[in-house]
JSON list of C-alpha atoms in Angstrom, two decimals:
[
{"chain": "Z", "resi": 4, "resn": "UNK", "atom": "CA", "xyz": [98.15, -11.43, 135.22]},
{"chain": "Z", "resi": 5, "resn": "UNK", "atom": "CA", "xyz": [100.96, -12.30, 137.63]},
{"chain": "Z", "resi": 6, "resn": "UNK", "atom": "CA", "xyz": [100.44, -15.11, 140.11]},
{"chain": "Z", "resi": 7, "resn": "UNK", "atom": "CA", "xyz": [101.81, -12.99, 142.94]},
{"chain": "Z", "resi": 8, "resn": "UNK", "atom": "CA", "xyz": [101.81, -9.20, 143.18]},
{"chain": "Z", "resi": 9, "resn": "UNK", "atom": "CA", "xyz": [103.84, -7.15, 145.65]},
{"chain": "Z", "resi": 10, "resn": "UNK", "atom": "CA", "xyz": [104.60, -3.50, 146.16]},
{"chain": "Z", "resi": 11, "resn": "UNK", "atom": "CA", "xyz": [108.29, -3.31, 145.16]},
{"chain": "Z", "resi": 12, "resn": "UNK", "atom": "CA", "xyz": [108.97, -0.45, 147.58]},
{"chain": "Z", "resi": 13, "resn": "UNK", "atom": "CA", "xyz": [111.54, 0.60, 148.53]},
{"chain": "Z", "resi": 14, "resn": "UNK", "atom": "CA", "xyz": [110.61, 0.92, 152.16]},
{"chain": "Z", "resi": 15, "resn": "UNK", "atom": "CA", "xyz": [113.08, 3.03, 154.14]},
{"chain": "Z", "resi": 16, "resn": "UNK", "atom": "CA", "xyz": [112.40, 2.88, 157.86]},
{"chain": "Z", "resi": 17, "resn": "UNK", "atom": "CA", "xyz": [114.34, 3.90, 160.98]},
{"chain": "Z", "resi": 18, "resn": "UNK", "atom": "CA", "xyz": [115.67, 1.33, 163.40]},
{"chain": "Z", "resi": 19, "resn": "UNK", "atom": "CA", "xyz": [113.00, 0.23, 165.85]},
{"chain": "Z", "resi": 20, "resn": "UNK", "atom": "CA", "xyz": [110.12, 0.96, 163.48]},
{"chain": "Z", "resi": 21, "resn": "UNK", "atom": "CA", "xyz": [107.35, -1.47, 162.62]},
{"chain": "Z", "resi": 22, "resn": "UNK", "atom": "CA", "xyz": [106.89, -2.19, 158.94]},
{"chain": "Z", "resi": 23, "resn": "UNK", "atom": "CA", "xyz": [104.29, -4.23, 157.08]},
{"chain": "Z", "resi": 24, "resn": "UNK", "atom": "CA", "xyz": [104.45, -5.81, 153.65]},
{"chain": "Z", "resi": 25, "resn": "UNK", "atom": "CA", "xyz": [101.50, -7.12, 151.72]},
{"chain": "Z", "resi": 26, "resn": "UNK", "atom": "CA", "xyz": [101.00, -9.23, 148.68]},
{"chain": "Z", "resi": 27, "resn": "UNK", "atom": "CA", "xyz": [98.10, -10.71, 146.75]},
{"chain": "Z", "resi": 28, "resn": "UNK", "atom": "CA", "xyz": [97.89, -13.92, 144.78]},
{"chain": "Z", "resi": 29, "resn": "UNK", "atom": "CA", "xyz": [95.66, -14.59, 141.83]},
{"chain": "Z", "resi": 30, "resn": "UNK", "atom": "CA", "xyz": [94.98, -18.33, 141.97]},
{"chain": "Z", "resi": 31, "resn": "UNK", "atom": "CA", "xyz": [92.48, -19.35, 144.61]},
{"chain": "Z", "resi": 32, "resn": "UNK", "atom": "CA", "xyz": [93.79, -22.93, 144.32]},
{"chain": "Z", "resi": 33, "resn": "UNK", "atom": "CA", "xyz": [97.11, -21.91, 145.86]},
{"chain": "Z", "resi": 34, "resn": "UNK", "atom": "CA", "xyz": [97.95, -24.27, 148.68]},
{"chain": "Z", "resi": 35, "resn": "UNK", "atom": "CA", "xyz": [101.07, -23.10, 150.46]},
{"chain": "Z", "resi": 36, "resn": "UNK", "atom": "CA", "xyz": [102.39, -19.66, 151.23]},
{"chain": "Z", "resi": 37, "resn": "UNK", "atom": "CA", "xyz": [105.76, -18.33, 152.31]},
{"chain": "Z", "resi": 38, "resn": "UNK", "atom": "CA", "xyz": [107.91, -15.31, 152.85]},
{"chain": "Z", "resi": 39, "resn": "UNK", "atom": "CA", "xyz": [111.49, -15.56, 151.64]},
{"chain": "Z", "resi": 40, "resn": "UNK", "atom": "CA", "xyz": [114.28, -13.13, 152.33]},
{"chain": "Z", "resi": 41, "resn": "UNK", "atom": "CA", "xyz": [116.90, -12.29, 149.74]},
{"chain": "Z", "resi": 42, "resn": "UNK", "atom": "CA", "xyz": [120.02, -10.29, 150.51]},
{"chain": "Z", "resi": 43, "resn": "UNK", "atom": "CA", "xyz": [121.72, -8.35, 147.75]},
{"chain": "Z", "resi": 44, "resn": "UNK", "atom": "CA", "xyz": [123.28, -10.71, 145.17]},
{"chain": "Z", "resi": 45, "resn": "UNK", "atom": "CA", "xyz": [122.48, -13.76, 147.29]},
{"chain": "Z", "resi": 46, "resn": "UNK", "atom": "CA", "xyz": [120.01, -16.62, 147.00]},
{"chain": "Z", "resi": 47, "resn": "UNK", "atom": "CA", "xyz": [116.51, -16.49, 148.51]},
{"chain": "Z", "resi": 48, "resn": "UNK", "atom": "CA", "xyz": [116.18, -18.05, 151.95]},
{"chain": "Z", "resi": 49, "resn": "UNK", "atom": "CA", "xyz": [112.98, -19.17, 153.61]},
{"chain": "Z", "resi": 50, "resn": "UNK", "atom": "CA", "xyz": [111.94, -16.71, 156.30]},
{"chain": "Z", "resi": 51, "resn": "UNK", "atom": "CA", "xyz": [108.68, -18.32, 157.34]},
{"chain": "Z", "resi": 52, "resn": "UNK", "atom": "CA", "xyz": [105.66, -20.23, 156.17]},
{"chain": "Z", "resi": 53, "resn": "UNK", "atom": "CA", "xyz": [102.27, -18.53, 156.33]},
{"chain": "Z", "resi": 54, "resn": "UNK", "atom": "CA", "xyz": [99.13, -20.13, 157.71]},
{"chain": "Z", "resi": 55, "resn": "UNK", "atom": "CA", "xyz": [95.52, -18.99, 157.94]},
{"chain": "Z", "resi": 56, "resn": "UNK", "atom": "CA", "xyz": [95.83, -19.03, 161.70]},
{"chain": "Z", "resi": 57, "resn": "UNK", "atom": "CA", "xyz": [98.79, -16.69, 161.43]},
{"chain": "Z", "resi": 58, "resn": "UNK", "atom": "CA", "xyz": [102.23, -17.42, 162.73]},
{"chain": "Z", "resi": 59, "resn": "UNK", "atom": "CA", "xyz": [104.85, -15.55, 164.64]},
{"chain": "Z", "resi": 60, "resn": "UNK", "atom": "CA", "xyz": [108.59, -15.99, 164.87]},
{"chain": "Z", "resi": 61, "resn": "UNK", "atom": "CA", "xyz": [110.16, -13.47, 167.20]},
{"chain": "Z", "resi": 62, "resn": "UNK", "atom": "CA", "xyz": [109.74, -10.03, 165.68]},
{"chain": "Z", "resi": 63, "resn": "UNK", "atom": "CA", "xyz": [108.12, -11.42, 162.53]},
{"chain": "Z", "resi": 64, "resn": "UNK", "atom": "CA", "xyz": [104.41, -12.13, 162.10]},
{"chain": "Z", "resi": 65, "resn": "UNK", "atom": "CA", "xyz": [102.86, -13.54, 158.95]},
{"chain": "Z", "resi": 66, "resn": "UNK", "atom": "CA", "xyz": [99.18, -13.71, 158.13]},
{"chain": "Z", "resi": 67, "resn": "UNK", "atom": "CA", "xyz": [97.11, -15.28, 155.37]},
{"chain": "Z", "resi": 68, "resn": "UNK", "atom": "CA", "xyz": [93.62, -14.23, 154.32]},
{"chain": "Z", "resi": 69, "resn": "UNK", "atom": "CA", "xyz": [92.33, -16.86, 151.89]},
{"chain": "Z", "resi": 70, "resn": "UNK", "atom": "CA", "xyz": [89.06, -15.07, 151.23]},
{"chain": "Z", "resi": 71, "resn": "UNK", "atom": "CA", "xyz": [90.89, -11.96, 150.04]},
{"chain": "Z", "resi": 72, "resn": "UNK", "atom": "CA", "xyz": [93.86, -13.90, 148.63]},
{"chain": "Z", "resi": 73, "resn": "UNK", "atom": "CA", "xyz": [96.14, -11.68, 150.63]},
{"chain": "Z", "resi": 74, "resn": "UNK", "atom": "CA", "xyz": [99.35, -12.38, 152.56]},
{"chain": "Z", "resi": 75, "resn": "UNK", "atom": "CA", "xyz": [101.09, -10.06, 154.98]},
{"chain": "Z", "resi": 76, "resn": "UNK", "atom": "CA", "xyz": [104.37, -9.83, 156.86]},
{"chain": "Z", "resi": 77, "resn": "UNK", "atom": "CA", "xyz": [104.87, -7.59, 159.88]},
{"chain": "Z", "resi": 78, "resn": "UNK", "atom": "CA", "xyz": [108.33, -6.81, 161.22]},
{"chain": "Z", "resi": 79, "resn": "UNK", "atom": "CA", "xyz": [108.49, -5.21, 164.64]},
{"chain": "Z", "resi": 80, "resn": "UNK", "atom": "CA", "xyz": [111.44, -3.35, 166.17]},
{"chain": "Z", "resi": 81, "resn": "UNK", "atom": "CA", "xyz": [113.33, -3.27, 162.85]},
{"chain": "Z", "resi": 82, "resn": "UNK", "atom": "CA", "xyz": [117.06, -3.96, 162.97]},
{"chain": "Z", "resi": 83, "resn": "UNK", "atom": "CA", "xyz": [119.71, -2.86, 160.51]},
{"chain": "Z", "resi": 84, "resn": "UNK", "atom": "CA", "xyz": [120.18, -6.54, 159.68]},
{"chain": "Z", "resi": 85, "resn": "UNK", "atom": "CA", "xyz": [116.58, -6.74, 158.44]},
{"chain": "Z", "resi": 86, "resn": "UNK", "atom": "CA", "xyz": [117.57, -4.74, 155.35]},
{"chain": "Z", "resi": 87, "resn": "UNK", "atom": "CA", "xyz": [116.88, -7.08, 152.43]},
{"chain": "Z", "resi": 88, "resn": "UNK", "atom": "CA", "xyz": [114.31, -7.88, 149.78]},
{"chain": "Z", "resi": 89, "resn": "UNK", "atom": "CA", "xyz": [111.29, -9.81, 151.01]},
{"chain": "Z", "resi": 90, "resn": "UNK", "atom": "CA", "xyz": [109.70, -12.16, 148.51]},
{"chain": "Z", "resi": 91, "resn": "UNK", "atom": "CA", "xyz": [106.11, -13.35, 148.76]},
{"chain": "Z", "resi": 92, "resn": "UNK", "atom": "CA", "xyz": [105.80, -16.92, 147.48]},
{"chain": "Z", "resi": 93, "resn": "UNK", "atom": "CA", "xyz": [102.93, -19.32, 146.77]},
{"chain": "Z", "resi": 94, "resn": "UNK", "atom": "CA", "xyz": [102.85, -22.97, 145.77]},
{"chain": "Z", "resi": 95, "resn": "UNK", "atom": "CA", "xyz": [99.90, -24.25, 143.76]},
{"chain": "Z", "resi": 96, "resn": "UNK", "atom": "CA", "xyz": [100.93, -27.82, 144.59]},
{"chain": "Z", "resi": 97, "resn": "UNK", "atom": "CA", "xyz": [99.93, -29.02, 141.17]},
{"chain": "Z", "resi": 98, "resn": "UNK", "atom": "CA", "xyz": [102.25, -30.78, 138.78]},
{"chain": "Z", "resi": 99, "resn": "UNK", "atom": "CA", "xyz": [105.80, -29.82, 139.59]},
{"chain": "Z", "resi": 100, "resn": "UNK", "atom": "CA", "xyz": [105.01, -28.04, 142.84]},
{"chain": "Z", "resi": 101, "resn": "UNK", "atom": "CA", "xyz": [106.95, -25.04, 141.64]},
{"chain": "Z", "resi": 102, "resn": "UNK", "atom": "CA", "xyz": [107.07, -21.88, 143.67]},
{"chain": "Z", "resi": 103, "resn": "UNK", "atom": "CA", "xyz": [105.64, -18.64, 142.30]},
{"chain": "Z", "resi": 104, "resn": "UNK", "atom": "CA", "xyz": [107.54, -15.61, 143.52]},
{"chain": "Z", "resi": 105, "resn": "UNK", "atom": "CA", "xyz": [106.49, -11.99, 143.68]},
{"chain": "Z", "resi": 106, "resn": "UNK", "atom": "CA", "xyz": [108.92, -9.34, 142.52]},
{"chain": "Z", "resi": 107, "resn": "UNK", "atom": "CA", "xyz": [109.94, -8.66, 146.10]},
{"chain": "Z", "resi": 108, "resn": "UNK", "atom": "CA", "xyz": [109.71, -5.67, 148.41]},
{"chain": "Z", "resi": 109, "resn": "UNK", "atom": "CA", "xyz": [112.96, -3.96, 149.24]},
{"chain": "Z", "resi": 110, "resn": "UNK", "atom": "CA", "xyz": [113.46, -2.86, 152.84]},
{"chain": "Z", "resi": 111, "resn": "UNK", "atom": "CA", "xyz": [116.22, -0.59, 154.09]},
{"chain": "Z", "resi": 112, "resn": "UNK", "atom": "CA", "xyz": [116.47, 0.01, 157.82]},
{"chain": "Z", "resi": 113, "resn": "UNK", "atom": "CA", "xyz": [118.22, 3.29, 158.55]},
{"chain": "Z", "resi": 114, "resn": "UNK", "atom": "CA", "xyz": [120.30, 3.94, 161.69]},
{"chain": "L", "resi": 21, "resn": "UNK", "atom": "CA", "xyz": [124.44, -22.98, 154.35]},
{"chain": "L", "resi": 22, "resn": "UNK", "atom": "CA", "xyz": [121.97, -25.12, 152.40]},
{"chain": "L", "resi": 23, "resn": "UNK", "atom": "CA", "xyz": [124.46, -27.61, 151.01]},
{"chain": "L", "resi": 24, "resn": "UNK", "atom": "CA", "xyz": [123.33, -26.81, 147.45]},
{"chain": "L", "resi": 25, "resn": "UNK", "atom": "CA", "xyz": [126.22, -25.80, 145.24]},
{"chain": "L", "resi": 26, "resn": "UNK", "atom": "CA", "xyz": [126.25, -24.28, 141.78]},
{"chain": "L", "resi": 27, "resn": "UNK", "atom": "CA", "xyz": [128.96, -23.68, 139.22]},
{"chain": "L", "resi": 28, "resn": "UNK", "atom": "CA", "xyz": [130.21, -21.51, 137.81]},
{"chain": "L", "resi": 29, "resn": "UNK", "atom": "CA", "xyz": [129.58, -18.47, 139.98]},
{"chain": "L", "resi": 30, "resn": "UNK", "atom": "CA", "xyz": [129.73, -16.03, 137.11]},
{"chain": "L", "resi": 31, "resn": "UNK", "atom": "CA", "xyz": [129.74, -16.44, 133.36]},
{"chain": "L", "resi": 32, "resn": "UNK", "atom": "CA", "xyz": [129.94, -14.09, 130.40]},
{"chain": "L", "resi": 33, "resn": "UNK", "atom": "CA", "xyz": [128.77, -15.26, 126.99]},
{"chain": "L", "resi": 34, "resn": "UNK", "atom": "CA", "xyz": [127.85, -13.65, 123.69]},
{"chain": "L", "resi": 35, "resn": "UNK", "atom": "CA", "xyz": [124.59, -13.85, 121.80]},
{"chain": "L", "resi": 36, "resn": "UNK", "atom": "CA", "xyz": [124.09, -17.13, 119.98]},
{"chain": "L", "resi": 37, "resn": "UNK", "atom": "CA", "xyz": [126.41, -19.13, 122.21]},
{"chain": "L", "resi": 38, "resn": "UNK", "atom": "CA", "xyz": [125.40, -22.07, 124.37]},
{"chain": "L", "resi": 39, "resn": "UNK", "atom": "CA", "xyz": [125.89, -22.41, 128.12]},
{"chain": "L", "resi": 40, "resn": "UNK", "atom": "CA", "xyz": [125.73, -25.21, 130.69]},
{"chain": "L", "resi": 41, "resn": "UNK", "atom": "CA", "xyz": [125.14, -24.49, 134.36]},
{"chain": "L", "resi": 42, "resn": "UNK", "atom": "CA", "xyz": [125.56, -27.11, 137.07]},
{"chain": "L", "resi": 43, "resn": "UNK", "atom": "CA", "xyz": [123.92, -27.81, 140.40]},
{"chain": "L", "resi": 44, "resn": "UNK", "atom": "CA", "xyz": [124.64, -30.29, 143.16]},
{"chain": "L", "resi": 45, "resn": "UNK", "atom": "CA", "xyz": [121.67, -30.86, 145.41]},
{"chain": "L", "resi": 46, "resn": "UNK", "atom": "CA", "xyz": [121.64, -31.20, 149.15]},
{"chain": "L", "resi": 47, "resn": "UNK", "atom": "CA", "xyz": [122.44, -34.69, 150.35]},
{"chain": "L", "resi": 48, "resn": "UNK", "atom": "CA", "xyz": [119.39, -36.93, 150.12]},
{"chain": "L", "resi": 49, "resn": "UNK", "atom": "CA", "xyz": [117.34, -34.51, 148.03]},
{"chain": "L", "resi": 50, "resn": "UNK", "atom": "CA", "xyz": [116.03, -36.13, 144.85]},
{"chain": "L", "resi": 51, "resn": "UNK", "atom": "CA", "xyz": [114.27, -33.18, 143.23]},
{"chain": "L", "resi": 52, "resn": "UNK", "atom": "CA", "xyz": [115.92, -30.20, 141.60]},
{"chain": "L", "resi": 53, "resn": "UNK", "atom": "CA", "xyz": [114.16, -27.08, 140.36]},
{"chain": "L", "resi": 54, "resn": "UNK", "atom": "CA", "xyz": [115.70, -24.33, 138.26]},
{"chain": "L", "resi": 55, "resn": "UNK", "atom": "CA", "xyz": [114.69, -20.67, 138.39]},
{"chain": "L", "resi": 56, "resn": "UNK", "atom": "CA", "xyz": [115.68, -17.59, 136.41]},
{"chain": "L", "resi": 57, "resn": "UNK", "atom": "CA", "xyz": [115.86, -14.28, 138.27]},
{"chain": "L", "resi": 58, "resn": "UNK", "atom": "CA", "xyz": [116.20, -11.18, 136.12]},
{"chain": "L", "resi": 59, "resn": "UNK", "atom": "CA", "xyz": [117.36, -7.96, 137.73]},
{"chain": "L", "resi": 60, "resn": "UNK", "atom": "CA", "xyz": [114.65, -6.44, 139.89]},
{"chain": "L", "resi": 61, "resn": "UNK", "atom": "CA", "xyz": [112.35, -9.44, 139.51]},
{"chain": "L", "resi": 62, "resn": "UNK", "atom": "CA", "xyz": [111.47, -12.47, 141.56]},
{"chain": "L", "resi": 63, "resn": "UNK", "atom": "CA", "xyz": [112.70, -15.91, 140.50]},
{"chain": "L", "resi": 64, "resn": "UNK", "atom": "CA", "xyz": [110.72, -17.51, 137.65]},
{"chain": "L", "resi": 65, "resn": "UNK", "atom": "CA", "xyz": [110.32, -21.28, 137.46]},
{"chain": "L", "resi": 66, "resn": "UNK", "atom": "CA", "xyz": [112.07, -22.88, 134.49]},
{"chain": "L", "resi": 67, "resn": "UNK", "atom": "CA", "xyz": [111.63, -26.61, 135.14]},
{"chain": "L", "resi": 68, "resn": "UNK", "atom": "CA", "xyz": [111.95, -29.34, 137.73]},
{"chain": "L", "resi": 69, "resn": "UNK", "atom": "CA", "xyz": [113.66, -32.73, 137.60]},
{"chain": "L", "resi": 70, "resn": "UNK", "atom": "CA", "xyz": [112.79, -35.81, 139.58]},
{"chain": "L", "resi": 71, "resn": "UNK", "atom": "CA", "xyz": [114.29, -39.25, 139.03]},
{"chain": "L", "resi": 72, "resn": "UNK", "atom": "CA", "xyz": [116.19, -37.98, 136.02]},
{"chain": "L", "resi": 73, "resn": "UNK", "atom": "CA", "xyz": [113.05, -36.83, 134.21]},
{"chain": "L", "resi": 74, "resn": "UNK", "atom": "CA", "xyz": [111.50, -33.42, 133.70]},
{"chain": "L", "resi": 75, "resn": "UNK", "atom": "CA", "xyz": [108.63, -33.12, 136.13]},
{"chain": "L", "resi": 76, "resn": "UNK", "atom": "CA", "xyz": [107.11, -29.83, 135.09]},
{"chain": "L", "resi": 77, "resn": "UNK", "atom": "CA", "xyz": [108.07, -26.78, 133.12]},
{"chain": "L", "resi": 78, "resn": "UNK", "atom": "CA", "xyz": [107.40, -23.08, 133.29]},
{"chain": "L", "resi": 79, "resn": "UNK", "atom": "CA", "xyz": [106.93, -20.66, 130.41]},
{"chain": "L", "resi": 80, "resn": "UNK", "atom": "CA", "xyz": [110.38, -21.01, 128.88]},
{"chain": "L", "resi": 81, "resn": "UNK", "atom": "CA", "xyz": [111.23, -21.96, 125.26]},
{"chain": "L", "resi": 82, "resn": "UNK", "atom": "CA", "xyz": [112.71, -25.34, 124.29]},
{"chain": "L", "resi": 83, "resn": "UNK", "atom": "CA", "xyz": [116.20, -23.86, 124.01]},
{"chain": "L", "resi": 84, "resn": "UNK", "atom": "CA", "xyz": [116.20, -24.14, 127.80]},
{"chain": "L", "resi": 85, "resn": "UNK", "atom": "CA", "xyz": [116.81, -27.80, 128.58]},
{"chain": "L", "resi": 86, "resn": "UNK", "atom": "CA", "xyz": [118.10, -29.80, 131.47]},
{"chain": "L", "resi": 87, "resn": "UNK", "atom": "CA", "xyz": [119.37, -33.07, 132.81]},
{"chain": "L", "resi": 88, "resn": "UNK", "atom": "CA", "xyz": [119.39, -34.82, 136.13]},
{"chain": "L", "resi": 89, "resn": "UNK", "atom": "CA", "xyz": [121.96, -37.48, 136.94]},
{"chain": "L", "resi": 90, "resn": "UNK", "atom": "CA", "xyz": [121.66, -40.61, 139.10]},
{"chain": "L", "resi": 91, "resn": "UNK", "atom": "CA", "xyz": [123.35, -38.76, 141.98]},
{"chain": "L", "resi": 92, "resn": "UNK", "atom": "CA", "xyz": [120.55, -36.12, 141.68]},
{"chain": "L", "resi": 93, "resn": "UNK", "atom": "CA", "xyz": [122.87, -33.39, 140.47]},
{"chain": "L", "resi": 94, "resn": "UNK", "atom": "CA", "xyz": [121.53, -31.41, 137.54]},
{"chain": "L", "resi": 95, "resn": "UNK", "atom": "CA", "xyz": [122.46, -29.29, 134.55]},
{"chain": "L", "resi": 96, "resn": "UNK", "atom": "CA", "xyz": [120.69, -26.42, 132.87]},
{"chain": "L", "resi": 97, "resn": "UNK", "atom": "CA", "xyz": [121.54, -25.88, 129.22]},
{"chain": "L", "resi": 98, "resn": "UNK", "atom": "CA", "xyz": [120.62, -22.81, 127.25]},
{"chain": "L", "resi": 99, "resn": "UNK", "atom": "CA", "xyz": [121.15, -22.71, 123.49]},
{"chain": "L", "resi": 100, "resn": "UNK", "atom": "CA", "xyz": [121.20, -19.72, 121.16]},
{"chain": "L", "resi": 101, "resn": "UNK", "atom": "CA", "xyz": [121.68, -17.24, 124.00]},
{"chain": "L", "resi": 102, "resn": "UNK", "atom": "CA", "xyz": [119.80, -13.95, 123.83]},
{"chain": "L", "resi": 103, "resn": "UNK", "atom": "CA", "xyz": [120.53, -10.71, 125.65]},
{"chain": "L", "resi": 104, "resn": "UNK", "atom": "CA", "xyz": [117.40, -11.22, 127.80]},
{"chain": "L", "resi": 105, "resn": "UNK", "atom": "CA", "xyz": [118.87, -14.46, 129.13]},
{"chain": "L", "resi": 106, "resn": "UNK", "atom": "CA", "xyz": [121.16, -12.36, 131.30]},
{"chain": "L", "resi": 107, "resn": "UNK", "atom": "CA", "xyz": [120.04, -13.21, 134.83]},
{"chain": "L", "resi": 108, "resn": "UNK", "atom": "CA", "xyz": [120.82, -15.05, 138.05]},
{"chain": "L", "resi": 109, "resn": "UNK", "atom": "CA", "xyz": [120.08, -18.76, 137.60]},
{"chain": "L", "resi": 110, "resn": "UNK", "atom": "CA", "xyz": [119.13, -20.50, 140.80]},
{"chain": "L", "resi": 111, "resn": "UNK", "atom": "CA", "xyz": [118.72, -24.15, 141.48]},
{"chain": "L", "resi": 112, "resn": "UNK", "atom": "CA", "xyz": [116.79, -25.46, 144.45]},
{"chain": "L", "resi": 113, "resn": "UNK", "atom": "CA", "xyz": [116.77, -28.96, 145.84]},
{"chain": "L", "resi": 114, "resn": "UNK", "atom": "CA", "xyz": [114.01, -30.65, 147.76]},
{"chain": "L", "resi": 115, "resn": "UNK", "atom": "CA", "xyz": [112.56, -34.02, 148.63]},
{"chain": "L", "resi": 116, "resn": "UNK", "atom": "CA", "xyz": [109.76, -35.32, 146.45]},
{"chain": "L", "resi": 117, "resn": "UNK", "atom": "CA", "xyz": [106.56, -34.87, 148.41]},
{"chain": "L", "resi": 118, "resn": "UNK", "atom": "CA", "xyz": [108.13, -32.05, 150.40]},
{"chain": "L", "resi": 119, "resn": "UNK", "atom": "CA", "xyz": [108.73, -29.57, 147.63]},
{"chain": "L", "resi": 120, "resn": "UNK", "atom": "CA", "xyz": [107.30, -26.78, 149.75]},
{"chain": "L", "resi": 121, "resn": "UNK", "atom": "CA", "xyz": [110.70, -26.66, 151.36]},
{"chain": "L", "resi": 122, "resn": "UNK", "atom": "CA", "xyz": [113.20, -25.83, 148.65]},
{"chain": "L", "resi": 123, "resn": "UNK", "atom": "CA", "xyz": [116.80, -25.05, 149.45]},
{"chain": "L", "resi": 124, "resn": "UNK", "atom": "CA", "xyz": [118.44, -22.66, 147.04]},
{"chain": "L", "resi": 125, "resn": "UNK", "atom": "CA", "xyz": [122.00, -22.65, 145.86]},
{"chain": "L", "resi": 126, "resn": "UNK", "atom": "CA", "xyz": [123.98, -19.40, 145.56]},
{"chain": "L", "resi": 127, "resn": "UNK", "atom": "CA", "xyz": [123.18, -19.09, 141.87]},
{"chain": "L", "resi": 128, "resn": "UNK", "atom": "CA", "xyz": [125.10, -18.54, 138.67]},
{"chain": "L", "resi": 129, "resn": "UNK", "atom": "CA", "xyz": [125.13, -15.00, 137.31]},
{"chain": "L", "resi": 130, "resn": "UNK", "atom": "CA", "xyz": [125.02, -15.15, 133.52]},
{"chain": "L", "resi": 131, "resn": "UNK", "atom": "CA", "xyz": [125.74, -12.09, 131.41]},
{"chain": "L", "resi": 132, "resn": "UNK", "atom": "CA", "xyz": [125.02, -12.24, 127.69]},
{"chain": "L", "resi": 133, "resn": "UNK", "atom": "CA", "xyz": [126.73, -9.55, 125.59]}
]
C-alpha cells in the first residue's frame, strides 16, 4: 500500500474556477504534511505546509483531517500560472525524516 | 532559486554501466537527501546523508550508493544500470532537525538505453 495516494487527474479547469485536490495517507504516525508544486520538467517546490487548524495563503487553502488521514488543497480564482502538478507529501519524522510523495495531481487552467 | 545545484543536467547511459551524479547543497545545510522520480510518479526516497554518513535508506538495492563530503556536497552512484533506472534524480538539502523543509535541486535526468 502506498504511503500517500492522490487522484492523478488531469484536472482541466477554466480561469477563475475553484478546484480542490485531495489525498490520503496510510500511516497514522505521520507528523508533517505539505503540498508541493512541480512544473513540467522542473524540481518540486514547497507550496505550503498543512496544519490541522487549516492554513490559507492567498488563493490557496490547505486542510488536514487527522482522523480520516486526509489532506486537501483548494485553489480559488484559478490563474493560468497555476497549471502544474501538485504533490501531496507527508513526513513520518522517524529515522531519516524522508518525505513521502504522492504521484501528483496534474492541473491545467484553460483560458 | 534554492541554491542547490546538481550535475550533470542530462545523462545517457547503457545497461550495465555505472553513473555518478553530484549535488551541492544550499549554504549551511548539512543534510542531503536523494530521490528518484520516474515519469508520471512522485519522487521516491533513496537515502539521506548527514555528517558524511548514511542516515536512512528507502527501498532501493545496494547498487545505489552515495557519499557526502566535508563541505556537505554529495554524490549518488548507481552500478549495473537497468532500464528502469531511467528517471529524474533529485537531491534536496536541509538542516538537521529541520528536515521538514527540504530544498530541491533542478535534478539530473538519466536515460538508460
